[in-house]
PDB file of C-alpha atoms in Angstrom:
ATOM      1  CA  ALA A  22       0.050   0.075  -0.160  1.00  0.00           C
ATOM      2  CA  VAL A  23       3.281   2.535   0.997  1.00  0.00           C
ATOM      3  CA  GLU A  24       4.297   1.584  -2.253  1.00  0.00           C
ATOM      4  CA  LEU A  25       1.328   2.313  -4.290  1.00  0.00           C
ATOM      5  CA  ALA A  26       0.781   5.693  -2.605  1.00  0.00           C
ATOM      6  CA  GLN A  27       4.310   6.979  -3.526  1.00  0.00           C
ATOM      7  CA  ASN A  28       3.952   5.741  -6.611  1.00  0.00           C
ATOM      8  CA  LEU A  29       1.102   7.757  -7.535  1.00  0.00           C
ATOM      9  CA  LEU A  30       2.797  10.598  -5.083  1.00  0.00           C
ATOM     10  CA  ASN A  31       5.531  10.070  -7.241  1.00  0.00           C
ATOM     11  CA  THR A  32       4.021   9.949 -11.372  1.00  0.00           C
ATOM     12  CA  TRP A  33       0.744  11.882 -10.666  1.00  0.00           C
ATOM     13  CA  PRO A  34       2.168  14.973  -8.425  1.00  0.00           C
ATOM     14  CA  ASP A  35      -1.159  16.807  -9.940  1.00  0.00           C
ATOM     15  CA  ALA A  36      -3.333  14.070  -9.298  1.00  0.00           C
ATOM     16  CA  ALA A  37      -6.372  15.911  -6.895  1.00  0.00           C
ATOM     17  CA  PRO A  38      -6.656  16.784  -3.918  1.00  0.00           C
ATOM     18  CA  ALA A  39      -7.819  14.137  -2.434  1.00  0.00           C
ATOM     19  CA  LEU A  40      -6.543  11.884  -4.003  1.00  0.00           C
ATOM     20  CA  ARG A  41      -3.431  13.092  -2.913  1.00  0.00           C
ATOM     21  CA  GLU A  42      -4.174  13.322   0.383  1.00  0.00           C
ATOM     22  CA  SER A  43      -5.878   9.965   0.462  1.00  0.00           C
ATOM     23  CA  ALA A  44      -2.386   8.874  -0.392  1.00  0.00           C
ATOM     24  CA  LEU A  45      -0.138  10.903   1.098  1.00  0.00           C
ATOM     25  CA  LEU A  46      -2.766   9.368   4.585  1.00  0.00           C
ATOM     26  CA  ILE A  47      -2.029   5.606   3.523  1.00  0.00           C
ATOM     27  CA  ALA A  48       1.748   6.731   2.916  1.00  0.00           C
ATOM     28  CA  GLY A  49       1.781   8.065   6.114  1.00  0.00           C
ATOM     29  CA  HIS A  50       0.026   5.548   8.516  1.00  0.00           C
ATOM     30  CA  GLY A  51       1.653   2.225   6.380  1.00  0.00           C
ATOM     31  CA  ARG A  52       5.505   4.078   6.734  1.00  0.00           C
ATOM     32  CA  PHE A  53       3.894   4.470  10.902  1.00  0.00           C
ATOM     33  CA  GLU A  54       3.085   1.602  10.919  1.00  0.00           C
ATOM     34  CA  LEU A  55       6.301   0.052   9.822  1.00  0.00           C
ATOM     35  CA  GLY A  56       8.565   1.353  12.204  1.00  0.00           C
ATOM     36  CA  ASP A  57       9.376   4.506   9.706  1.00  0.00           C
ATOM     37  CA  PHE A  58       8.851   7.250  11.762  1.00  0.00           C
ATOM     38  CA  VAL A  59      11.362   9.532   9.596  1.00  0.00           C
ATOM     39  CA  GLY A  60       9.010   8.593   6.316  1.00  0.00           C
ATOM     40  CA  ALA A  61       5.533   8.892   8.358  1.00  0.00           C
ATOM     41  CA  GLU A  62       6.568  12.244   9.606  1.00  0.00           C
ATOM     42  CA  GLY A  63       7.947  13.644   5.614  1.00  0.00           C
ATOM     43  CA  ALA A  64       3.887  12.765   4.748  1.00  0.00           C
ATOM     44  CA  TYR A  65       1.990  13.465   7.562  1.00  0.00           C
ATOM     45  CA  GLN A  66       4.516  17.205   7.308  1.00  0.00           C
ATOM     46  CA  ARG A  67       2.854  17.415   3.509  1.00  0.00           C
ATOM     47  CA  LEU A  68      -0.184  16.645   4.639  1.00  0.00           C
ATOM     48  CA  LEU A  69      -0.303  19.679   6.905  1.00  0.00           C
ATOM     49  CA  THR A  70       0.481  22.238   4.106  1.00  0.00           C
ATOM     50  CA  MET A  71      -2.520  20.583   2.572  1.00  0.00           C
ATOM     51  CA  ASN A  72      -6.490  22.182   2.852  1.00  0.00           C
ATOM     52  CA  LEU A  73      -8.067  19.434   5.536  1.00  0.00           C
ATOM     53  CA  ASP A  74     -10.723  20.453   7.943  1.00  0.00           C
ATOM     54  CA  PRO A  75     -10.076  21.054  11.712  1.00  0.00           C
ATOM     55  CA  GLN A  76     -10.503  17.534  12.593  1.00  0.00           C
ATOM     56  CA  GLU A  77      -8.662  15.619  10.584  1.00  0.00           C
ATOM     57  CA  ARG A  78      -5.621  18.348  11.050  1.00  0.00           C
ATOM     58  CA  SER A  79      -6.066  17.602  14.600  1.00  0.00           C
ATOM     59  CA  ALA A  80      -5.522  13.579  13.742  1.00  0.00           C
ATOM     60  CA  VAL A  81      -2.897  14.236  11.442  1.00  0.00           C
ATOM     61  CA  GLN A  82      -0.694  16.474  13.704  1.00  0.00           C
ATOM     62  CA  GLU A  83      -0.613  14.262  16.794  1.00  0.00           C
ATOM     63  CA  ARG A  84       0.184  11.334  14.427  1.00  0.00           C
ATOM     64  CA  LEU A  85       3.047  13.913  13.295  1.00  0.00           C
ATOM     65  CA  LEU A  86       3.946  13.951  17.067  1.00  0.00           C
ATOM     66  CA  ALA A  87       3.429  10.221  18.430  1.00  0.00           C
ATOM     67  CA  ALA A  88       6.136  10.194  14.627  1.00  0.00           C
ATOM     68  CA  VAL A  89       8.910  12.195  15.605  1.00  0.00           C
ATOM     69  CA  TYR A  90       8.638  10.770  19.404  1.00  0.00           C
ATOM     70  CA  LYS A  91       9.028   7.418  17.876  1.00  0.00           C
ATOM     71  CA  GLN A  92      11.722   8.615  16.355  1.00  0.00           C
ATOM     72  CA  GLY A  93      13.043   9.876  19.805  1.00  0.00           C
ATOM     73  CA  GLU A  94      12.455   7.133  21.424  1.00  0.00           C
ATOM     74  CA  ALA A  95      13.817   5.293  18.853  1.00  0.00           C
ATOM     75  CA  SER A  96      17.201   7.200  19.066  1.00  0.00           C
ATOM     76  CA  GLU A  97      17.448   6.651  22.510  1.00  0.00           C
ATOM     77  CA  ALA A  98      17.141   2.634  22.554  1.00  0.00           C
ATOM     78  CA  ALA A  99      20.094   3.026  20.274  1.00  0.00           C
ATOM     79  CA  GLY A 100      22.414   5.309  22.861  1.00  0.00           C
ATOM     80  CA  GLU A 101      21.951   7.997  20.888  1.00  0.00           C
ATOM     81  CA  ALA A 102      21.545  10.767  23.460  1.00  0.00           C
ATOM     82  CA  ASP A 103      21.752  13.810  21.711  1.00  0.00           C
ATOM     83  CA  ALA A 104      19.665  12.687  19.095  1.00  0.00           C
ATOM     84  CA  ALA A 105      17.461  11.417  20.735  1.00  0.00           C
ATOM     85  CA  VAL A 106      17.179  14.984  22.651  1.00  0.00           C
ATOM     86  CA  ALA A 107      16.465  16.716  19.340  1.00  0.00           C
ATOM     87  CA  HIS A 108      13.662  15.303  19.014  1.00  0.00           C
ATOM     88  CA  TYR A 109      12.069  14.725  22.003  1.00  0.00           C
ATOM     89  CA  LEU A 110      12.629  19.291  22.275  1.00  0.00           C
ATOM     90  CA  ARG A 111      11.528  19.078  18.148  1.00  0.00           C
ATOM     91  CA  LEU A 112       7.461  18.379  19.836  1.00  0.00           C
ATOM     92  CA  GLN A 113       7.600  21.909  20.893  1.00  0.00           C
ATOM     93  CA  GLU A 114       8.178  23.410  17.638  1.00  0.00           C
ATOM     94  CA  ILE A 115       5.458  21.592  16.469  1.00  0.00           C
ATOM     95  CA  ASP A 116       2.845  21.985  19.000  1.00  0.00           C
ATOM     96  CA  PRO A 117       4.273  23.417  22.563  1.00  0.00           C
ATOM     97  CA  ALA A 118       0.737  22.273  24.422  1.00  0.00           C
ATOM     98  CA  ALA A 119       0.613  18.181  22.843  1.00  0.00           C
ATOM     99  CA  ASP A 120       0.561  16.368  25.740  1.00  0.00           C
ATOM    100  CA  LEU A 121       3.507  14.586  23.731  1.00  0.00           C
ATOM    101  CA  ALA A 122       5.404  17.755  24.049  1.00  0.00           C
ATOM    102  CA  VAL A 123       5.261  17.865  27.085  1.00  0.00           C
ATOM    103  CA  GLN A 124       6.489  14.401  28.120  1.00  0.00           C
ATOM    104  CA  GLY A 125       9.066  14.666  25.637  1.00  0.00           C
ATOM    105  CA  GLN A 126      10.874  17.093  27.395  1.00  0.00           C
ATOM    106  CA  PHE A 127      10.502  15.322  30.390  1.00  0.00           C
ATOM    107  CA  ASP A 128      11.645  12.526  28.370  1.00  0.00           C
ATOM    108  CA  ALA A 129      14.771  14.568  27.002  1.00  0.00           C
ATOM    109  CA  VAL A 130      15.434  15.718  31.130  1.00  0.00           C
ATOM    110  CA  ALA A 131      15.683  12.603  31.632  1.00  0.00           C
ATOM    111  CA  VAL A 132      18.082  10.874  28.864  1.00  0.00           C
ATOM    112  CA  ILE A 133      20.415  14.607  29.524  1.00  0.00           C
ATOM    113  CA  GLU A 134      20.238  12.959  33.015  1.00  0.00           C
ATOM    114  CA  GLY A 135      21.225   9.354  32.118  1.00  0.00           C
ATOM    115  CA  THR A 136      24.473  11.244  30.064  1.00  0.00           C
ATOM    116  CA  GLY A 137      25.651  12.339  33.719  1.00  0.00           C
ATOM    117  CA  ASP A 138      24.974  16.243  31.824  1.00  0.00           C
ATOM    118  CA  LEU A 139      23.355  17.681  35.337  1.00  0.00           C
ATOM    119  CA  THR A 140      24.057  21.157  34.119  1.00  0.00           C
ATOM    120  CA  GLY A 141      22.161  21.208  31.550  1.00  0.00           C
ATOM    121  CA  ALA A 142      19.233  18.559  32.630  1.00  0.00           C
ATOM    122  CA  ALA A 143      18.367  21.367  35.255  1.00  0.00           C
ATOM    123  CA  VAL A 144      18.537  23.960  32.632  1.00  0.00           C
ATOM    124  CA  LEU A 145      15.870  22.530  30.462  1.00  0.00           C
ATOM    125  CA  LEU A 146      14.246  20.841  34.271  1.00  0.00           C
ATOM    126  CA  THR A 147      14.078  24.781  34.948  1.00  0.00           C
ATOM    127  CA  ASP A 148      12.443  25.367  31.774  1.00  0.00           C
ATOM    128  CA  PHE A 149       9.631  22.136  32.001  1.00  0.00           C
ATOM    129  CA  ARG A 150       9.110  23.943  35.426  1.00  0.00           C
ATOM    130  CA  LEU A 151       8.018  27.574  33.867  1.00  0.00           C
ATOM    131  CA  ARG A 152       6.475  25.602  30.596  1.00  0.00           C
ATOM    132  CA  TYR A 153       4.190  23.704  32.687  1.00  0.00           C
ATOM    133  CA  ALA A 154       4.372  24.875  36.090  1.00  0.00           C
ATOM    134  CA  ASP A 155       0.533  23.106  36.571  1.00  0.00           C
ATOM    135  CA  HIS A 156       1.356  20.060  34.838  1.00  0.00           C
ATOM    136  CA  ASP A 157       0.957  16.836  36.925  1.00  0.00           C
ATOM    137  CA  LEU A 158       4.847  15.193  35.477  1.00  0.00           C
ATOM    138  CA  GLY A 159       5.954  18.486  37.135  1.00  0.00           C
ATOM    139  CA  LYS A 160       5.660  17.288  40.768  1.00  0.00           C
ATOM    140  CA  GLY A 161       8.502  16.951  43.058  1.00  0.00           C
ATOM    141  CA  ILE A 162      10.890  19.467  40.229  1.00  0.00           C
ATOM    142  CA  ASP A 163      12.005  21.456  43.300  1.00  0.00           C
ATOM    143  CA  ALA A 164      13.739  18.139  44.959  1.00  0.00           C
ATOM    144  CA  ARG A 165      15.036  16.778  41.746  1.00  0.00           C
ATOM    145  CA  LEU A 166      16.693  20.312  41.228  1.00  0.00           C
ATOM    146  CA  ALA A 167      18.023  20.851  44.467  1.00  0.00           C
ATOM    147  CA  ALA A 168      19.491  17.158  44.237  1.00  0.00           C
ATOM    148  CA  MET A 169      20.569  18.165  40.654  1.00  0.00           C
ATOM    149  CA  TYR A 170      22.409  21.265  42.052  1.00  0.00           C
ATOM    150  CA  GLU A 171      23.770  19.592  45.030  1.00  0.00           C
ATOM    151  CA  GLN A 172      25.252  16.895  42.873  1.00  0.00           C
ATOM    152  CA  THR A 173      27.095  20.143  40.653  1.00  0.00           C
ATOM    153  CA  GLY A 174      27.843  21.861  43.477  1.00  0.00           C
ATOM    154  CA  ASP A 175      25.600  24.505  42.817  1.00  0.00           C
ATOM    155  CA  VAL A 176      25.032  25.776  46.559  1.00  0.00           C
ATOM    156  CA  ALA A 177      22.642  28.573  45.652  1.00  0.00           C
ATOM    157  CA  GLY A 178      20.979  27.261  43.484  1.00  0.00           C
ATOM    158  CA  ALA A 179      19.938  24.037  45.479  1.00  0.00           C
ATOM    159  CA  ALA A 180      19.390  26.444  48.671  1.00  0.00           C
ATOM    160  CA  ALA A 181      17.003  28.672  46.370  1.00  0.00           C
ATOM    161  CA  GLU A 182      15.670  24.715  46.205  1.00  0.00           C
ATOM    162  CA  TYR A 183      15.409  24.044  49.237  1.00  0.00           C
ATOM    163  CA  VAL A 184      13.479  27.365  49.940  1.00  0.00           C
ATOM    164  CA  ASN A 185      10.984  26.278  47.520  1.00  0.00           C
ATOM    165  CA  LEU A 186      10.249  23.168  49.045  1.00  0.00           C
ATOM    166  CA  SER A 187      10.544  25.187  52.360  1.00  0.00           C
ATOM    167  CA  VAL A 188       7.229  27.197  51.423  1.00  0.00           C
ATOM    168  CA  SER A 189       5.641  24.253  49.488  1.00  0.00           C
ATOM    169  CA  SER A 190       2.230  23.558  51.228  1.00  0.00           C
ATOM    170  CA  ASP A 191       1.784  20.007  49.924  1.00  0.00           C
ATOM    171  CA  ASP A 192       5.495  18.943  50.302  1.00  0.00           C
ATOM    172  CA  LYS A 193       6.376  16.899  53.340  1.00  0.00           C
ATOM    173  CA  ILE A 194       9.515  17.796  52.943  1.00  0.00           C
ATOM    174  CA  GLY A 195       8.941  21.236  53.155  1.00  0.00           C
ATOM    175  CA  ARG A 196       6.578  21.113  56.016  1.00  0.00           C
ATOM    176  CA  ALA A 197       9.790  18.936  58.122  1.00  0.00           C
TER     177      ALA A 197
END
């Protein structure tokens, strides 16, 4: 199906928009299912340049986000930390409010932290806290940042986070 759809797109680039849209959907979904997330991303990007109705545009954008996120997962699994972080952070460029963009930035922090770059992880985690202050993934960020700062020798940063913890009304550490 993917080959036929791609053949149609290559052979008849001026085909009717509805036909091109169908071929791109088949190519995008097919490539996604085959694990070709780069190819799926390309098809979804092309689809988003077309005149789609709002519901269809939203569905294609969700699939685009999923294709990019899967590229991040694949890079992370292959031990390619820089590529994984880049893919995870690209999600914000597509739709910063999307759940996958939030998850992607959080995962990027973990990848950077896993490389031992606690300073870089702290910078990205601080940005996460600013962008997504009320998100569930943000619970415990103050304590996590305090630990990162302590491990890097940033006493002032750690102290500021402990102050945040002490004034937090829902944190048992802050009340202790």
